[in-house]
PDB file of N, CA and C in Angstrom:
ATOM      1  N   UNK A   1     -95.446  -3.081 -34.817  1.00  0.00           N
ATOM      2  CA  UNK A   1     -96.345  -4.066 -35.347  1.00  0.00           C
ATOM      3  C   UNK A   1     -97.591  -4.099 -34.463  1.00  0.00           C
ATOM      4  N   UNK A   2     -98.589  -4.482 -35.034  1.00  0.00           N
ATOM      5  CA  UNK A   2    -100.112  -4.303 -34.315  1.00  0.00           C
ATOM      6  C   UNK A   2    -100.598  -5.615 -34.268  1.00  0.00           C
ATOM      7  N   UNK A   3    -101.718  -5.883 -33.077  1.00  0.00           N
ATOM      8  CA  UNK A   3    -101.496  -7.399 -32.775  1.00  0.00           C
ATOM      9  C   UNK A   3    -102.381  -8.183 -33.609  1.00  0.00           C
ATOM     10  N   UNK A   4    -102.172  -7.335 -34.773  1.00  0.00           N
ATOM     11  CA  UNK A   4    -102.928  -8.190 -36.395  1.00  0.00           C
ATOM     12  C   UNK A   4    -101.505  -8.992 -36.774  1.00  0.00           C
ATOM     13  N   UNK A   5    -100.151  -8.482 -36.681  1.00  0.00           N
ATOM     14  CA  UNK A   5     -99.083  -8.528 -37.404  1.00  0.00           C
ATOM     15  C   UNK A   5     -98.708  -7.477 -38.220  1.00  0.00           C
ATOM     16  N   UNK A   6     -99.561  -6.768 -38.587  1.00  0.00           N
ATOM     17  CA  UNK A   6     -99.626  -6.007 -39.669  1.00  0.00           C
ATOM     18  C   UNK A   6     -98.321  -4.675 -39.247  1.00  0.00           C
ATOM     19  N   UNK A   7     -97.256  -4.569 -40.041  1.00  0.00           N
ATOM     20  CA  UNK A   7     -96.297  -3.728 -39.486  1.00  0.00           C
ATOM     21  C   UNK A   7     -96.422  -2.361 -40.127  1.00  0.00           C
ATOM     22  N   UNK A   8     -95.786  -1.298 -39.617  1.00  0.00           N
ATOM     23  CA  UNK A   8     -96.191   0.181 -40.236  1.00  0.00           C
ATOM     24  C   UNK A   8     -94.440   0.637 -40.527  1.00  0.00           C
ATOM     25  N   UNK A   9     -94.397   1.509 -41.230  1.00  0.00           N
ATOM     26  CA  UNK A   9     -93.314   2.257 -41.252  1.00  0.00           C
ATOM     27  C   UNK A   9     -94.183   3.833 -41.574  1.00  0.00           C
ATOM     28  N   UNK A  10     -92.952   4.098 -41.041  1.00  0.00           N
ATOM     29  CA  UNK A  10     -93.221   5.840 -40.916  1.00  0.00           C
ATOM     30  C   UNK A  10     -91.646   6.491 -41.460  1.00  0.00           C
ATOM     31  N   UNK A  11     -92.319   7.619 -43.005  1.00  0.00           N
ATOM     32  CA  UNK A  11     -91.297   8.428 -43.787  1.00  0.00           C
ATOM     33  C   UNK A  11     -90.570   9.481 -42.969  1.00  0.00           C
ATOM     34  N   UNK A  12     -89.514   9.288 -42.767  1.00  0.00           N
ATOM     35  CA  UNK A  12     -89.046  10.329 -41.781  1.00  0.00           C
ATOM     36  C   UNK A  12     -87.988  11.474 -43.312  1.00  0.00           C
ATOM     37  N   UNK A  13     -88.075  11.267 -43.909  1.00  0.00           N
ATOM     38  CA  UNK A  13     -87.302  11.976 -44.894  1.00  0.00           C
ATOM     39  C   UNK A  13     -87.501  13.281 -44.757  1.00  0.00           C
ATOM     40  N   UNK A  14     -86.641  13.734 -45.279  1.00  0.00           N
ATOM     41  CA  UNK A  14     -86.478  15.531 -45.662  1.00  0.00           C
ATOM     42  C   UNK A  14     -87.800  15.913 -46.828  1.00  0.00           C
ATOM     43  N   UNK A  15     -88.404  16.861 -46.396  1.00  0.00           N
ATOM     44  CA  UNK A  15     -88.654  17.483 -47.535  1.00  0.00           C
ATOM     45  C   UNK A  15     -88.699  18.780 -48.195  1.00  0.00           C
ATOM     46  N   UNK A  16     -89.114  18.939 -49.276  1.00  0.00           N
ATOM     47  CA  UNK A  16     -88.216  20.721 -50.425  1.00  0.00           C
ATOM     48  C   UNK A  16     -89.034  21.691 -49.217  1.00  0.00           C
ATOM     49  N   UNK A  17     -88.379  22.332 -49.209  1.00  0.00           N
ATOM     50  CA  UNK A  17     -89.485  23.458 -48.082  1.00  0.00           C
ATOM     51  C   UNK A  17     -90.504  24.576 -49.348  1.00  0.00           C
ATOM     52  N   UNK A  18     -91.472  24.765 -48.545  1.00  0.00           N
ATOM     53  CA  UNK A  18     -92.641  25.321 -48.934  1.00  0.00           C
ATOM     54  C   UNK A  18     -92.554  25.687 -50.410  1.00  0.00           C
ATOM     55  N   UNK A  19     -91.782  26.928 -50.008  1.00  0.00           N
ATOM     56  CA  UNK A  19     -91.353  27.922 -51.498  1.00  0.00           C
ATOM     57  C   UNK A  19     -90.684  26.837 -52.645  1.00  0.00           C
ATOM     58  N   UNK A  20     -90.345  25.994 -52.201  1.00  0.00           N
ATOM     59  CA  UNK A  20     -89.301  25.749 -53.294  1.00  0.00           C
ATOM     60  C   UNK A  20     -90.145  25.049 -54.100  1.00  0.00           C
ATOM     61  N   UNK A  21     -89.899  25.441 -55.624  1.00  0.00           N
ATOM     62  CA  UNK A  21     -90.351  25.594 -57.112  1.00  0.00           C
ATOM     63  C   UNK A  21     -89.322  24.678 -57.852  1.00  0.00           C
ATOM     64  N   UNK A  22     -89.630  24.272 -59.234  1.00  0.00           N
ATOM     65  CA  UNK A  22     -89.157  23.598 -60.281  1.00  0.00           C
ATOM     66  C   UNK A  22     -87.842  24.324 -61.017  1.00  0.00           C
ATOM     67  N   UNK A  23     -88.431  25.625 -60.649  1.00  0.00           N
ATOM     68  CA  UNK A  23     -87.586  26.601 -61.553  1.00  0.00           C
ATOM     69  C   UNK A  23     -86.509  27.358 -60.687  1.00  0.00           C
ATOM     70  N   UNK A  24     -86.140  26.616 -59.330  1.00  0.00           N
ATOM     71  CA  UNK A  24     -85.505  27.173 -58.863  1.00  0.00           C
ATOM     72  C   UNK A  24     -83.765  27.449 -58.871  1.00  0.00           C
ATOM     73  N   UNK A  25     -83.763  26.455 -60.102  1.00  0.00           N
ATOM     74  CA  UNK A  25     -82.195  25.913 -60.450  1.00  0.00           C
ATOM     75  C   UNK A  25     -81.753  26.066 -61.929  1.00  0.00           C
ATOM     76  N   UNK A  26     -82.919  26.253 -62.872  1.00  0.00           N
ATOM     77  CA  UNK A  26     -82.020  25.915 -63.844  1.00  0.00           C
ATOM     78  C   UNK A  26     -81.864  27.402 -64.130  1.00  0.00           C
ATOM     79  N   UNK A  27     -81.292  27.985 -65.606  1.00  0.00           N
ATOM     80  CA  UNK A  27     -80.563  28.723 -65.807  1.00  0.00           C
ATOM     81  C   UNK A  27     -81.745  29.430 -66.705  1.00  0.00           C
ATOM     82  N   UNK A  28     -81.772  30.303 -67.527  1.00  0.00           N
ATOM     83  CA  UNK A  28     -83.074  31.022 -68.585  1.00  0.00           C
ATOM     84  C   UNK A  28     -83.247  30.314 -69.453  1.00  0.00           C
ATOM     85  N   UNK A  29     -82.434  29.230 -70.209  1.00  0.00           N
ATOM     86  CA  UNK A  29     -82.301  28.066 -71.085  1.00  0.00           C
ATOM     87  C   UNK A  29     -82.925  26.856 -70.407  1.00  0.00           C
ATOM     88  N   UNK A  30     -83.219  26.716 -69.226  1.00  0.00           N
ATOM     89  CA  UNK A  30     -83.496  25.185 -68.545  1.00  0.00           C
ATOM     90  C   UNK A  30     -82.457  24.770 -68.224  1.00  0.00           C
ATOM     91  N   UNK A  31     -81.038  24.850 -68.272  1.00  0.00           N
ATOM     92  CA  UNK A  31     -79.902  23.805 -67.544  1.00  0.00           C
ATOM     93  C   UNK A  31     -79.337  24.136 -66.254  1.00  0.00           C
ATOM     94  N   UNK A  32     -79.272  23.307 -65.820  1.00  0.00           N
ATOM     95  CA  UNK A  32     -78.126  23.169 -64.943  1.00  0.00           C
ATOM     96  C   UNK A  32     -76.966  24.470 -64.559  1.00  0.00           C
ATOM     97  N   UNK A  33     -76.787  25.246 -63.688  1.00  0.00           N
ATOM     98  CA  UNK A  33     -75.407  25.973 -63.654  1.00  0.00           C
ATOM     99  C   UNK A  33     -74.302  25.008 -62.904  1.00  0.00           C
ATOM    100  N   UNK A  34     -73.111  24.877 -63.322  1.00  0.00           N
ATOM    101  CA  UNK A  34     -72.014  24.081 -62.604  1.00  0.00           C
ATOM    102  C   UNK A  34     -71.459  25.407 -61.639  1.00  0.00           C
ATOM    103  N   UNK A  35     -71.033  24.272 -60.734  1.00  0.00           N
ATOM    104  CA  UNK A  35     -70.051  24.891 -59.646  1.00  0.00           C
ATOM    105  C   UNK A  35     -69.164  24.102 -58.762  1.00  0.00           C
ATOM    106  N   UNK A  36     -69.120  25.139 -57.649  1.00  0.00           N
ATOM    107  CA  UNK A  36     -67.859  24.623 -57.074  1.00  0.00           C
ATOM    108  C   UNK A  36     -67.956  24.132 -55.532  1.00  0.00           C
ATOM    109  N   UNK A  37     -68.668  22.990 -55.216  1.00  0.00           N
ATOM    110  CA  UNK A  37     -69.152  22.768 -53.686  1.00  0.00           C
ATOM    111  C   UNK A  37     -68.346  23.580 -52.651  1.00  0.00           C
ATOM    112  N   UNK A  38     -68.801  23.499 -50.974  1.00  0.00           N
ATOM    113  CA  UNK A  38     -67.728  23.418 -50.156  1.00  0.00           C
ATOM    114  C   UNK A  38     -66.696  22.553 -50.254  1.00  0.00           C
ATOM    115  N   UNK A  39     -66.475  21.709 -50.581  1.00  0.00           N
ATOM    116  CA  UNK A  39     -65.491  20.570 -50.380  1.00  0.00           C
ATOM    117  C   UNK A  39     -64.920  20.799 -51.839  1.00  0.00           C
ATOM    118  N   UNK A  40     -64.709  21.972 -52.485  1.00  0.00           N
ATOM    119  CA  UNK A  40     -64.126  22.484 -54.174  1.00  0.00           C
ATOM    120  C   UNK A  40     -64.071  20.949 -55.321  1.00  0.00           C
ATOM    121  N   UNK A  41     -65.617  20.465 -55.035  1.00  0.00           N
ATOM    122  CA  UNK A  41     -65.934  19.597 -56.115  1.00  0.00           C
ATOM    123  C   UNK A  41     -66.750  19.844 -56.926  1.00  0.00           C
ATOM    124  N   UNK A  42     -66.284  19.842 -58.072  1.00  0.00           N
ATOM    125  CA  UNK A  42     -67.244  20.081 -59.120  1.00  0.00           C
ATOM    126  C   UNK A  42     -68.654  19.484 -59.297  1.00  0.00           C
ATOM    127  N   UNK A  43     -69.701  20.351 -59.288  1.00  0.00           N
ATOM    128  CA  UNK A  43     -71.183  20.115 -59.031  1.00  0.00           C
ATOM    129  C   UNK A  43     -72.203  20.903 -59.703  1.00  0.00           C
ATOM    130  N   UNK A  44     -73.307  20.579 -59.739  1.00  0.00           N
ATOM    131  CA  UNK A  44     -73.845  21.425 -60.030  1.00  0.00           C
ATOM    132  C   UNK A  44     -74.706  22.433 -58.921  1.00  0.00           C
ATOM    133  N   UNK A  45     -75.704  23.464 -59.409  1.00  0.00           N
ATOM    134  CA  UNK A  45     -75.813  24.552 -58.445  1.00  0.00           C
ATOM    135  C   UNK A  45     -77.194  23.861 -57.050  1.00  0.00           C
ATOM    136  N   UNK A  46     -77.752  23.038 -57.708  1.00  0.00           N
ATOM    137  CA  UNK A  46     -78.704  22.300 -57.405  1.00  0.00           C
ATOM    138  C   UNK A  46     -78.705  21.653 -55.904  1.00  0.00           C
ATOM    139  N   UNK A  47     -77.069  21.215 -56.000  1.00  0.00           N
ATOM    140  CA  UNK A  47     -76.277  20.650 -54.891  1.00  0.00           C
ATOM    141  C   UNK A  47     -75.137  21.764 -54.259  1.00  0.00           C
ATOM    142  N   UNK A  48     -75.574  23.392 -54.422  1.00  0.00           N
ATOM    143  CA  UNK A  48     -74.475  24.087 -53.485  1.00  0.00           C
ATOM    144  C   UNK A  48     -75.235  24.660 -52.347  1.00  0.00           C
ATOM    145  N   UNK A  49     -75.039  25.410 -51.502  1.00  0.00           N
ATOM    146  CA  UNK A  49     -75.745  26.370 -51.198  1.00  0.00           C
ATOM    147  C   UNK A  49     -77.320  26.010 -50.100  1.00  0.00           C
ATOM    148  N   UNK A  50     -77.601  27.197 -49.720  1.00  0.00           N
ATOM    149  CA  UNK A  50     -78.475  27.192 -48.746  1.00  0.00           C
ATOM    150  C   UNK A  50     -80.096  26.469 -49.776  1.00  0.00           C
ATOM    151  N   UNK A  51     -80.275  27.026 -50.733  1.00  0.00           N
ATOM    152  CA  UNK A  51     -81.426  26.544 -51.541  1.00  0.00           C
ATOM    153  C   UNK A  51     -81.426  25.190 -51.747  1.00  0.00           C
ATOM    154  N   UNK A  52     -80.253  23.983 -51.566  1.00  0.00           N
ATOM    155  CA  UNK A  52     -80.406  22.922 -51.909  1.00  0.00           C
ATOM    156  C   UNK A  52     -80.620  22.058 -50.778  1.00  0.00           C
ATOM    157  N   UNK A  53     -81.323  22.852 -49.481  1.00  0.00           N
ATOM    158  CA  UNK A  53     -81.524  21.875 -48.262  1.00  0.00           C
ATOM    159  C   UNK A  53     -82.461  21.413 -48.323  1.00  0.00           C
ATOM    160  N   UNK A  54     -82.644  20.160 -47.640  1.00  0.00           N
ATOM    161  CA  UNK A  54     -84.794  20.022 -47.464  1.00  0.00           C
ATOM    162  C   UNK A  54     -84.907  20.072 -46.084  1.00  0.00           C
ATOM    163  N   UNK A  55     -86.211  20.285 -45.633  1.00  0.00           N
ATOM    164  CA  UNK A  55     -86.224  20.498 -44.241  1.00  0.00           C
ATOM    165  C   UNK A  55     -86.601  18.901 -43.737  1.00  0.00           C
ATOM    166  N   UNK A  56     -85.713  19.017 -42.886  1.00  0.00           N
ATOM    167  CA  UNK A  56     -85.689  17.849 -41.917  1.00  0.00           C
ATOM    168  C   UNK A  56     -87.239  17.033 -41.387  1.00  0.00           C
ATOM    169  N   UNK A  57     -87.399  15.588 -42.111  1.00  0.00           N
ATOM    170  CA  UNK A  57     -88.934  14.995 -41.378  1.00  0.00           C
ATOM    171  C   UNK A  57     -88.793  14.187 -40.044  1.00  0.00           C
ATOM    172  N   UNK A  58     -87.204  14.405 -39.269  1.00  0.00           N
ATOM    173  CA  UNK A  58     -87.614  13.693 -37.933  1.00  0.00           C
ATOM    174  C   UNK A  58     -88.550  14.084 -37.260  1.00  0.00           C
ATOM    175  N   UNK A  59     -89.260  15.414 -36.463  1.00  0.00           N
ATOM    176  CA  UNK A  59     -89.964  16.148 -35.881  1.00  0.00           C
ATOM    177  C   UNK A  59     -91.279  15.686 -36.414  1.00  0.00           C
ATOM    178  N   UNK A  60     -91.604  15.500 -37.330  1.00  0.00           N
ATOM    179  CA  UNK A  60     -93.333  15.854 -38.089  1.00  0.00           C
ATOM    180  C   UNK A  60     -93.369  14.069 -37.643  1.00  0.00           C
ATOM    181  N   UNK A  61     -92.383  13.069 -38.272  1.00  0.00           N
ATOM    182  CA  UNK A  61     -92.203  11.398 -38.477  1.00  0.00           C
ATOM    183  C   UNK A  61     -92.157  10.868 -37.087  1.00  0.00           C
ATOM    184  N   UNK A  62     -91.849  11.773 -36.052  1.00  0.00           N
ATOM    185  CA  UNK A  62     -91.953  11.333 -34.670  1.00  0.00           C
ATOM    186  C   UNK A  62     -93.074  11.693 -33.824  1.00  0.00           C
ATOM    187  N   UNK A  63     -93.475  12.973 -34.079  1.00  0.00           N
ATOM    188  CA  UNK A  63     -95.296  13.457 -33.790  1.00  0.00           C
ATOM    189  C   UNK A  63     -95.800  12.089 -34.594  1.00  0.00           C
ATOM    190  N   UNK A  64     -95.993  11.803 -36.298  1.00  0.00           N
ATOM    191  CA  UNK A  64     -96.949  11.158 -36.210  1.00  0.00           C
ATOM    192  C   UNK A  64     -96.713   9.859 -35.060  1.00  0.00           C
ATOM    193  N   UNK A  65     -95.680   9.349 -35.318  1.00  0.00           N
ATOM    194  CA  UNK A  65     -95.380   7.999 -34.373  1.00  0.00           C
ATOM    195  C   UNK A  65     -96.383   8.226 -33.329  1.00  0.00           C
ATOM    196  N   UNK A  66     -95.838   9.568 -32.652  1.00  0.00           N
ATOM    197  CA  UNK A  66     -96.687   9.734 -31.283  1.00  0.00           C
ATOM    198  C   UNK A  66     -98.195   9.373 -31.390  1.00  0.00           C
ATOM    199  N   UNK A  67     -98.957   9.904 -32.687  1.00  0.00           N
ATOM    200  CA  UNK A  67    -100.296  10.270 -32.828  1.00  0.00           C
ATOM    201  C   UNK A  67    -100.996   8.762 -32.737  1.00  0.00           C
ATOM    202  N   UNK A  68    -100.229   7.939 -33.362  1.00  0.00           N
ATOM    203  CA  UNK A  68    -100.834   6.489 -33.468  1.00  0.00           C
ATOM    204  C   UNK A  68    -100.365   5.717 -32.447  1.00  0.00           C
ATOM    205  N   UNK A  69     -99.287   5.864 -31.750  1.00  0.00           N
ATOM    206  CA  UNK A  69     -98.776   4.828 -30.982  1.00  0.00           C
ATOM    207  C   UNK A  69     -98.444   5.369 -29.549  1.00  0.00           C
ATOM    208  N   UNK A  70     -98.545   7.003 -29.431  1.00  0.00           N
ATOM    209  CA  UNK A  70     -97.799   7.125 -27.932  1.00  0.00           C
ATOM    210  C   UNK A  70     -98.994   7.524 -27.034  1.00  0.00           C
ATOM    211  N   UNK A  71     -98.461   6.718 -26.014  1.00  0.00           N
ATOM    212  CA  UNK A  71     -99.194   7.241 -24.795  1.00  0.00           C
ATOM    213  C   UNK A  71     -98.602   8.143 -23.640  1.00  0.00           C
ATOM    214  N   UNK A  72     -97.517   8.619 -23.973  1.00  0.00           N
ATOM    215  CA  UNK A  72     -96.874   9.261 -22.469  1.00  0.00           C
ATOM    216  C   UNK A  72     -97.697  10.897 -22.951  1.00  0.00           C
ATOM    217  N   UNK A  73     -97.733  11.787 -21.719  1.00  0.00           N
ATOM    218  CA  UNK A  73     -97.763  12.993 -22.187  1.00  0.00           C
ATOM    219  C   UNK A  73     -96.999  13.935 -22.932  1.00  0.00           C
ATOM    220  N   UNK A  74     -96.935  14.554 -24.305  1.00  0.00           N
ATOM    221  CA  UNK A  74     -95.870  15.393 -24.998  1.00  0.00           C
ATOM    222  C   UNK A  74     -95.335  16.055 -23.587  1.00  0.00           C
ATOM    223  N   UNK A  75     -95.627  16.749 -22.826  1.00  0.00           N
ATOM    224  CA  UNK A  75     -94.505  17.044 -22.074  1.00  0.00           C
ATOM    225  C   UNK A  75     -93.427  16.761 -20.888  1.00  0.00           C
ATOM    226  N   UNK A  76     -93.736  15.047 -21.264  1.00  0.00           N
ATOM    227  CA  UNK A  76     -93.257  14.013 -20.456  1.00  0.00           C
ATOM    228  C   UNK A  76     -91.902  14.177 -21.361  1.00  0.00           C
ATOM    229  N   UNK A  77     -91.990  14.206 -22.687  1.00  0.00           N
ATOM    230  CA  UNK A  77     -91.116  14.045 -23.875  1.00  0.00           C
ATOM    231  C   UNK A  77     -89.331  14.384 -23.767  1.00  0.00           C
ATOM    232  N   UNK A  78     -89.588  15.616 -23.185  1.00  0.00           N
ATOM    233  CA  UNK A  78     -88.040  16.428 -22.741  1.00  0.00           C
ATOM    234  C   UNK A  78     -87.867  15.841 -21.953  1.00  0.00           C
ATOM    235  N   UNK A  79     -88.117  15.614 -20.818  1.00  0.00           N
ATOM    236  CA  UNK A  79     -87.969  14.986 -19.519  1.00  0.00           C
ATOM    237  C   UNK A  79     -87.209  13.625 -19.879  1.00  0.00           C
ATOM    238  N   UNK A  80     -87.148  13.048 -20.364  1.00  0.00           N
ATOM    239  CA  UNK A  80     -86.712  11.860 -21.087  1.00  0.00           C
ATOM    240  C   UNK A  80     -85.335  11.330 -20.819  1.00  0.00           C
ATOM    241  N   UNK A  81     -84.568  12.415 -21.158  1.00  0.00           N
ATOM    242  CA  UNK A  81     -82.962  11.897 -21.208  1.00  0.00           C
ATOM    243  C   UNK A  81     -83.088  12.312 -19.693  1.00  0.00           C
ATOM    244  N   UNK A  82     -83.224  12.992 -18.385  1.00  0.00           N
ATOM    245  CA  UNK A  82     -82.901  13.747 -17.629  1.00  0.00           C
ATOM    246  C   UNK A  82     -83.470  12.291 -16.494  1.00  0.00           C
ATOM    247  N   UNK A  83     -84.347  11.636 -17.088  1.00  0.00           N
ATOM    248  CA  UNK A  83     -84.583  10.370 -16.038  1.00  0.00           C
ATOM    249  C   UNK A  83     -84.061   9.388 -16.644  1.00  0.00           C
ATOM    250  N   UNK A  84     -83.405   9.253 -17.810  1.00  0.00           N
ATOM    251  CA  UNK A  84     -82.799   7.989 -18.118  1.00  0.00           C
ATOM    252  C   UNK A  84     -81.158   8.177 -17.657  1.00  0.00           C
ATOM    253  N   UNK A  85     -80.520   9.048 -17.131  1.00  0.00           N
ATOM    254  CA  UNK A  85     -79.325   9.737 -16.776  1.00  0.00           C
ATOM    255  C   UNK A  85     -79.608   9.298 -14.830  1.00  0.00           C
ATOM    256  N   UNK A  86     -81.104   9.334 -14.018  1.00  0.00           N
ATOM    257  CA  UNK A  86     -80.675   8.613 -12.770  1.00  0.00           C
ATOM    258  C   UNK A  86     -80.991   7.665 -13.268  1.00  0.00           C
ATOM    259  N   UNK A  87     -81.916   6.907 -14.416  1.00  0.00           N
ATOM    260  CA  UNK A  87     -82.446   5.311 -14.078  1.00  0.00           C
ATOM    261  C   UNK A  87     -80.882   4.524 -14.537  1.00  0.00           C
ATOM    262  N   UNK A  88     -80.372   4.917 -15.404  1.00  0.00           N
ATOM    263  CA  UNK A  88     -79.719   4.457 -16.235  1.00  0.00           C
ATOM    264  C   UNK A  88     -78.020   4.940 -16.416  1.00  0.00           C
ATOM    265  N   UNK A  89     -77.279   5.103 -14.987  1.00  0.00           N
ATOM    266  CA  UNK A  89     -76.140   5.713 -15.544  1.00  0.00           C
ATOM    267  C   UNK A  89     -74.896   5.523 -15.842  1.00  0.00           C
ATOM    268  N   UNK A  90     -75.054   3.978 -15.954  1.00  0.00           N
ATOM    269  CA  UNK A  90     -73.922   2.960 -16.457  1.00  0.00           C
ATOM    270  C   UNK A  90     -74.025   3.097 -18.253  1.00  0.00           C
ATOM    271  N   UNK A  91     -75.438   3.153 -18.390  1.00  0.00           N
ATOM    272  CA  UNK A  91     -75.866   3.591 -20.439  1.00  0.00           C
ATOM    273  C   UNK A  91     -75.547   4.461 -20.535  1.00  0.00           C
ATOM    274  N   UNK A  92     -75.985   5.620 -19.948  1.00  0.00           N
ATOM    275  CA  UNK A  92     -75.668   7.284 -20.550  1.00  0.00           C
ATOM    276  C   UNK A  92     -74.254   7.797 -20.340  1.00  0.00           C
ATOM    277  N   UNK A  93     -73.812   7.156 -20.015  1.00  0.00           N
ATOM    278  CA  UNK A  93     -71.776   7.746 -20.093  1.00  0.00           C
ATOM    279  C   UNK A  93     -71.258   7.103 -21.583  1.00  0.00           C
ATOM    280  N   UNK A  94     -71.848   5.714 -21.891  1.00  0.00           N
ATOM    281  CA  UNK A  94     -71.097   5.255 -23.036  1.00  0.00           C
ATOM    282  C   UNK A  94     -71.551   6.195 -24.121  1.00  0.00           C
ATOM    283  N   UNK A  95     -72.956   6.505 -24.018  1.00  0.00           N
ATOM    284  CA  UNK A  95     -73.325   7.096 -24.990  1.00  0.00           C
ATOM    285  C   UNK A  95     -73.469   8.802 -25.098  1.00  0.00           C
ATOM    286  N   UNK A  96     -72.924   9.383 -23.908  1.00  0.00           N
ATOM    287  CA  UNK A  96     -72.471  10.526 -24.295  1.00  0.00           C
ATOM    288  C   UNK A  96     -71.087  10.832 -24.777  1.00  0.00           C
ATOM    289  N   UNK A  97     -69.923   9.645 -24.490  1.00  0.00           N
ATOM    290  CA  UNK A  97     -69.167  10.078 -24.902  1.00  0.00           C
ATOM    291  C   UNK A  97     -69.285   9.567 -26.396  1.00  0.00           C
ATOM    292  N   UNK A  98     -69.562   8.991 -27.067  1.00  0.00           N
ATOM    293  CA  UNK A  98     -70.191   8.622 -28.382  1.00  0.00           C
ATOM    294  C   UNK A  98     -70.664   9.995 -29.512  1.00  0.00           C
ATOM    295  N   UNK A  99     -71.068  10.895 -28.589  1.00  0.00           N
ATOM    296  CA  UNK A  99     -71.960  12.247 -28.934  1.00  0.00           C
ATOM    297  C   UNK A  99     -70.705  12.801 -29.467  1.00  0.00           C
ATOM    298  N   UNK A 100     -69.619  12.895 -28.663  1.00  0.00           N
ATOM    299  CA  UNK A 100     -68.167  13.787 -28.797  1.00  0.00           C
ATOM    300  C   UNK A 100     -68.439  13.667 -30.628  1.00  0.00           C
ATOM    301  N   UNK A 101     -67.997  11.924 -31.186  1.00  0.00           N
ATOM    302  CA  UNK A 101     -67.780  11.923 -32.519  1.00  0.00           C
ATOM    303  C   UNK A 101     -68.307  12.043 -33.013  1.00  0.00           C
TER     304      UNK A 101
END
């Protein structure tokens, strides 16, 4: 929030990667092909397979964050967990073992 009040959100969502087209799913008719997920549930093709990923917007949704709001140096960034592990090492045990699950 900005000291108007005024609050921001930032889209961190997935999105279709570059190539990916309208026509990348349906069949020479326009439909749907059914299949058979990993988990052998019936689906369609839309939802199998490497073509139905989107690429991940944490990375791009956390640069912008940075662009408007951060002041540390990007290569302060990594460094991060490696000083919160001496500042902090009563926090970072609960929450690495947390990582396990």
């Amino acid at each position: 929030m900005d000291s108007a009040g005024t609050a921001t959100t930032i889209d961190f969502r997935e999105k279709a990667p570059i190539n990916a087209s309208p026509d990348m799913f349906p069949d020479k008719s326009g439909n749907l092909v059914n299949g058979i997920d990993l988990y052998e549930q019936k689906s369609t093709i839309n939802h199998i397979g490497a073509k139905s990923i989107g690429m991940p917007g944490t990375v791009a949704g956390l640069y912008l964050a940075y662009q408007k709001y951060g002041y540390l140096p990007r290569h302060t960034w990594f460094n991060l967990p490696s000083t919160w592990r001496k500042r902090f090492p009563t926090y970072v045990e609960p929450v690495k073992r947390c990582e396990l699950f």
